[in-house]
Structures are given as C-alpha cells and as structure tokens.
Amino acid sequence: MSWRLGVVGYPIEHSISPAIHQAALDRLGIDGRYERWSVAPGALAAWAAGLRAPDLLGANVTIPHKEALLPLLDALDPSARQVGAVNTVLKQDGRLVGANTDAAGFALALGDAGYAPASGEAVMLGAGGAARAVGHALLAAGVRRLAIFNRDAARGQALASALRQQAPQRGGQGARADDRSRPLIEAFALDAPDLDARLARCELLVNTTSVGMRPGERLLRPDQVPGGALVVDIIYRPAETPLLADARARGARTQNGLPMLVYQAAIAFERWTGRKPPLDVMFAAARQALA
Ligand code: ATR
C-alpha cells in the first residue's frame, strides 16, 4: 500500500513540513506521499473523520488547530496531555491518538546548542501555544527558575500556573506545596519593571512569540539582550530575527527555530514509521526549502 501523510493548518501554504518529511520518506525508500491540507476551523471535524482511511499513516497539526483537534481524537498520549496541544496524530490499532513532539523537539534543539540548566534563570517571551511546549520542555530539562514575560499578563499567569501543575516534583506524590525542590515559575507583563533585571541575569532567553517574523520587529531593545546567555528564537523564517542579530552583536550564543522544527518532525516520523529518521537529510531539506 502507498501511505498518505500530511500537515493540516490554515493557512498552510508556507509550511516546509512536506519538504522535510518527503525527503525522509524518499531516502528510506518508504512508499508514501506527504501532503499539505488547508482546512478552515469549521471544517476540522470532517477532516479528522477522514484520518480513519486505512492508507492514512499519520498527520501533523499546526496553527490554528493544535488545541481544537484534541476532542476529535480517540486518545491522547502523555506528551499531548502534558502540553495540552497536539501537533502529531498517530494511528494505533485503528484509533486516532494525539501526540506532541514540539516539547521533545525543543529539548533536543537545546541539547544541540549545548545548553544544560545550571543555577541561573531562564526567561521566556510569550505565553501562547508554542510557549506551552517550550515551557514544558524547559522544566523537563531541569530548569529551576523560569520567568515568563507576556504582553497579556493574565495569559502569562495562566501559563505559569499550568506549568506549575506539570512541573516535575522531586518529592513525589506526597510533596508539600512549599517543597523547595520545585522549580520557581513566575509570570510578568512584558512592560513590567522586572524585565531588565531578569534579562541581565538570565542564562537562557527564548522567544516564543511571533514578533521578529517581519523585518525590524523586536520586543527588546538591543541593549536589553543578554550578551552572556544562550538566546533562542523559535522563529525559523527569517533565519536571523532582529533578536538573534542583536544577541549575536552582543556576543551571545544563538539558535534559531530550525533545529526545533526538524527535531519535532523527526520524532513524529519515527513514531509513524518505526524507522530511524535520517536527520541529516531532514536538516538539508529544511534548509533548502527555506533558501
Ligand atoms: P503560537 O501557537 O504560535 O504560540 P499564539 O498562541 O497566538 O501562537 O501566541 C502568540 C504569542 O505571541 C503570544 O504570547 C502573544 O502575546 P499575547 O498573549 O499578549 O497576545 C505574542 N505576541 C504576538 N504578537 C505580539 C506583539 N506584537 N507584541 C507582543 N507579543 C505578541
């Protein structure tokens, strides 16, 4: 049988997932076609029903469907339950199972950048869907202090409390609420006075907002960008956002969103096919699609 896979979103024209996955399928000689599905929110339920076709091996899910798809699936695996969003649909014994590979993909990307949480603080800009996955990955990686800054302060607070519920608790089930082993997770408005001090002392800064996709767009003044930190922007187009250019100019180590994008794809690919993903081929396809 020839397999079908694909990515659903709205809009979806600019997704480079087809290039990344098709290159991997072709390299491994898997008879499969990875498609691009443009589905408006009102048509999502009908589209999800079509996933039950026997030749459909799996799907990726992107904006704006990552949360809306949850109730349309038969089950969620722990990765999707923890993050509260689905970016990958698996078929297991004919059942549609939602998974999330964004958090694990971000964790692998951080590893590539040589980041290992030390005693310092991580600062995350944004509190949307991408921030949920990144925040979860940071805590799973062992970050002990996380400061979230978001334009909408209430949304930042809501994410902080969701992450506190999920945060690994070394004390186990009986741990007390004031257990010191718990990470400290705080949230502030983007214009809060705490921003400068937190940036100055952080060891990791991650932008999860969409600010920086357009030329000259930045949330921070260049002089606020920490020169001694690792600065990660999950945007991959452009390859260097104004934030990353400022960080580089100030001597910071930087990483854009391409490694996270490729790793989340690779993890999904392995779950669908059971085959070791050809990472070099996937990275090359992503770079070529963006060139
Ligand atoms: P995604 O799934 O990509 O994370 P999202 O859930 O819409 O998308 O979240 C977008 C994030 O970018 C949010 O943190 C948003 O801030 P608000 O919660 O205050 O809306 C942030 N964002 C987008 N445009 C912004 C801007 N011009 N200034 C500051 N933050 C912005």
Tab-separated table of C-alpha atoms in Angstrom, residues 84-276:
chain	number	residue	atom	x	y	z
A	84	GLY	CA	-2.352	20.406	26.209
A	85	ALA	CA	-1.910	20.502	22.446
A	86	VAL	CA	-1.498	18.066	19.560
A	87	ASN	CA	0.999	18.518	16.733
A	88	THR	CA	1.070	14.867	15.626
A	89	VAL	CA	-1.674	12.290	15.049
A	90	LEU	CA	-0.738	8.613	15.265
A	91	LYS	CA	-2.793	5.586	14.245
A	92	GLN	CA	-2.758	2.872	16.882
A	93	ASP	CA	-4.917	-0.205	16.201
A	94	GLY	CA	-7.195	1.958	14.065
A	95	ARG	CA	-7.541	4.568	16.792
A	96	LEU	CA	-6.533	8.206	16.343
A	97	VAL	CA	-4.038	9.134	19.050
A	98	GLY	CA	-2.826	12.687	19.605
A	99	ALA	CA	0.801	13.307	20.468
A	100	ASN	CA	3.015	16.343	20.876
A	101	THR	CA	6.578	16.338	19.603
A	102	ASP	CA	7.177	20.100	19.920
A	103	ALA	CA	8.395	19.902	23.515
A	104	ALA	CA	10.730	16.965	22.860
A	105	GLY	CA	11.932	18.649	19.658
A	106	PHE	CA	12.752	21.822	21.548
A	107	ALA	CA	14.600	19.798	24.188
A	108	LEU	CA	16.772	18.138	21.525
A	109	ALA	CA	17.478	21.528	19.940
A	110	LEU	CA	18.574	22.908	23.317
A	111	GLY	CA	20.903	19.944	23.683
A	112	ASP	CA	22.437	20.729	20.287
A	113	ALA	CA	23.062	24.273	21.493
A	114	GLY	CA	24.973	22.808	24.419
A	115	TYR	CA	22.520	24.071	26.993
A	116	ALA	CA	22.375	22.327	30.320
A	117	PRO	CA	20.411	24.150	33.017
A	118	ALA	CA	22.689	25.470	35.750
A	119	SER	CA	21.709	27.586	38.718
A	120	GLY	CA	20.605	30.546	36.637
A	121	GLU	CA	17.255	31.622	35.341
A	122	ALA	CA	15.527	31.073	32.016
A	123	VAL	CA	13.422	33.891	30.569
A	124	MET	CA	10.663	33.062	28.113
A	125	LEU	CA	8.932	35.700	25.990
A	126	GLY	CA	5.335	34.747	25.164
A	127	ALA	CA	2.603	32.589	26.644
A	128	GLY	CA	0.766	31.157	23.632
A	129	GLY	CA	0.607	27.648	22.247
A	130	ALA	CA	4.290	27.429	21.378
A	131	ALA	CA	5.225	28.735	24.824
A	132	ARG	CA	3.323	25.875	26.464
A	133	ALA	CA	5.502	23.309	24.703
A	134	VAL	CA	8.721	25.260	25.270
A	135	GLY	CA	7.910	25.856	28.944
A	136	HIS	CA	7.189	22.200	29.452
A	137	ALA	CA	10.474	21.216	27.776
A	138	LEU	CA	12.438	23.690	29.893
A	139	LEU	CA	11.050	22.259	33.115
A	140	ALA	CA	11.573	18.699	31.935
A	141	ALA	CA	15.181	19.639	31.103
A	142	GLY	CA	15.680	20.699	34.698
A	143	VAL	CA	15.334	24.492	34.599
A	144	ARG	CA	14.909	25.614	38.225
A	145	ARG	CA	13.784	29.213	37.668
A	146	LEU	CA	11.569	30.297	34.805
A	147	ALA	CA	10.328	33.849	34.255
A	148	ILE	CA	7.587	34.294	31.659
A	149	PHE	CA	7.010	37.727	30.131
A	150	ASN	CA	3.902	38.219	28.027
A	151	ARG	CA	2.073	41.231	26.609
A	152	ASP	CA	-1.183	39.863	28.062
A	153	ALA	CA	-0.177	39.417	31.715
A	154	ALA	CA	-3.211	37.290	32.624
A	155	ARG	CA	-2.359	34.812	29.875
A	156	GLY	CA	1.186	34.626	31.224
A	157	GLN	CA	-0.143	33.931	34.733
A	158	ALA	CA	-2.418	31.196	33.396
A	159	LEU	CA	0.508	29.510	31.660
A	160	ALA	CA	2.657	29.793	34.792
A	161	SER	CA	0.020	28.064	36.881
A	162	ALA	CA	-0.490	25.337	34.263
A	163	LEU	CA	3.262	24.717	34.194
A	164	ARG	CA	3.386	24.615	37.997
A	165	GLN	CA	0.867	21.763	37.912
A	166	GLN	CA	3.036	19.823	35.471
A	167	ALA	CA	6.445	20.642	36.899
A	168	PRO	CA	8.414	17.608	38.000
A	169	GLN	CA	8.238	17.323	41.752
A	170	ARG	CA	11.170	15.523	43.231
A	171	GLY	CA	9.319	14.921	46.474
A	172	GLY	CA	6.828	12.699	44.629
A	173	GLN	CA	3.127	12.482	45.347
A	174	GLY	CA	3.365	13.455	48.972
A	175	ALA	CA	5.452	16.550	48.309
A	176	ARG	CA	4.320	19.631	50.209
A	177	ALA	CA	3.203	22.748	48.408
A	178	ASP	CA	6.253	24.629	49.688
A	179	ASP	CA	8.664	21.886	48.617
A	180	ARG	CA	11.954	23.625	47.785
A	181	SER	CA	12.757	21.131	45.099
A	182	ARG	CA	10.001	22.605	42.952
A	183	PRO	CA	11.080	24.978	40.218
A	184	LEU	CA	10.158	28.612	40.655
A	185	ILE	CA	7.858	29.756	37.834
A	186	GLU	CA	6.858	33.411	37.667
A	187	ALA	CA	4.930	35.463	35.136
A	188	PHE	CA	5.025	39.184	34.398
A	189	ALA	CA	3.684	41.650	31.887
A	190	LEU	CA	6.124	42.441	29.118
A	191	ASP	CA	6.320	46.044	30.320
A	192	ALA	CA	6.901	45.088	33.973
A	193	PRO	CA	9.890	46.766	35.651
A	194	ASP	CA	11.349	43.322	36.453
A	195	LEU	CA	12.192	42.682	32.804
A	196	ASP	CA	15.598	44.406	32.702
A	197	ALA	CA	16.948	42.710	35.836
A	198	ARG	CA	15.717	39.275	34.774
A	199	LEU	CA	17.261	39.644	31.344
A	200	ALA	CA	20.560	40.842	32.770
A	201	ARG	CA	20.974	37.757	34.930
A	202	CYS	CA	19.399	35.013	32.806
A	203	GLU	CA	21.406	32.138	31.329
A	204	LEU	CA	18.793	31.359	28.653
A	205	LEU	CA	16.380	33.611	26.767
A	206	VAL	CA	13.743	32.064	24.489
A	207	ASN	CA	11.385	33.982	22.213
A	208	THR	CA	8.185	32.035	21.562
A	209	THR	CA	6.192	34.963	20.187
A	210	SER	CA	5.659	35.721	16.518
A	211	VAL	CA	7.473	39.050	16.904
A	212	GLY	CA	10.527	39.038	14.655
A	213	MET	CA	8.994	37.400	11.606
A	214	ARG	CA	8.829	40.782	9.906
A	215	PRO	CA	11.896	42.954	9.281
A	216	GLY	CA	12.898	45.173	12.170
A	217	GLU	CA	10.319	43.699	14.577
A	218	ARG	CA	11.649	43.307	18.118
A	219	LEU	CA	10.243	43.075	21.630
A	220	LEU	CA	13.516	44.041	23.317
A	221	ARG	CA	15.845	46.954	22.769
A	222	PRO	CA	19.271	45.746	21.628
A	223	ASP	CA	20.839	46.863	24.923
A	224	GLN	CA	18.407	44.638	26.868
A	225	VAL	CA	19.551	41.459	25.128
A	226	PRO	CA	21.828	39.451	27.438
A	227	GLY	CA	25.291	39.017	25.907
A	228	GLY	CA	26.282	36.193	28.245
A	229	ALA	CA	23.248	33.991	27.666
A	230	LEU	CA	22.123	31.462	25.105
A	231	VAL	CA	19.422	33.235	23.073
A	232	VAL	CA	16.948	31.024	21.209
A	233	ASP	CA	14.251	32.241	18.847
A	234	ILE	CA	11.799	29.578	17.744
A	235	ILE	CA	11.147	31.552	14.536
A	236	TYR	CA	12.967	29.950	11.589
A	237	ARG	CA	11.908	32.348	8.840
A	238	PRO	CA	13.851	34.643	8.697
A	239	ALA	CA	16.865	32.594	9.783
A	240	GLU	CA	18.092	35.526	11.849
A	241	THR	CA	15.436	37.629	13.550
A	242	PRO	CA	16.299	41.094	14.879
A	243	LEU	CA	16.523	39.494	18.357
A	244	LEU	CA	19.113	36.978	17.184
A	245	ALA	CA	21.055	39.660	15.283
A	246	ASP	CA	21.145	41.816	18.428
A	247	ALA	CA	22.182	38.807	20.516
A	248	ARG	CA	24.975	37.915	18.125
A	249	ALA	CA	26.208	41.518	18.099
A	250	ARG	CA	26.358	41.429	21.902
A	251	GLY	CA	28.356	38.216	21.951
A	252	ALA	CA	25.571	35.815	22.958
A	253	ARG	CA	25.317	32.276	21.654
A	254	THR	CA	22.238	31.969	19.425
A	255	GLN	CA	19.953	29.359	17.913
A	256	ASN	CA	17.010	29.860	15.574
A	257	GLY	CA	13.883	27.714	15.236
A	258	LEU	CA	15.155	25.391	12.545
A	259	PRO	CA	16.577	22.688	14.846
A	260	MET	CA	13.324	22.571	16.852
A	261	LEU	CA	11.326	22.319	13.626
A	262	VAL	CA	13.422	19.471	12.251
A	263	TYR	CA	13.579	17.558	15.540
A	264	GLN	CA	9.821	17.707	16.121
A	265	ALA	CA	9.414	16.382	12.572
A	266	ALA	CA	11.973	13.627	13.128
A	267	ILE	CA	10.287	12.425	16.317
A	268	ALA	CA	6.892	12.333	14.545
A	269	PHE	CA	8.432	10.492	11.585
A	270	GLU	CA	9.897	7.832	13.854
A	271	ARG	CA	6.586	7.337	15.630
A	272	TRP	CA	4.679	6.883	12.347
A	273	THR	CA	7.151	4.674	10.543
A	274	GLY	CA	9.104	2.944	13.314
A	275	ARG	CA	12.233	3.826	11.354
A	276	LYS	CA	15.225	5.861	12.494
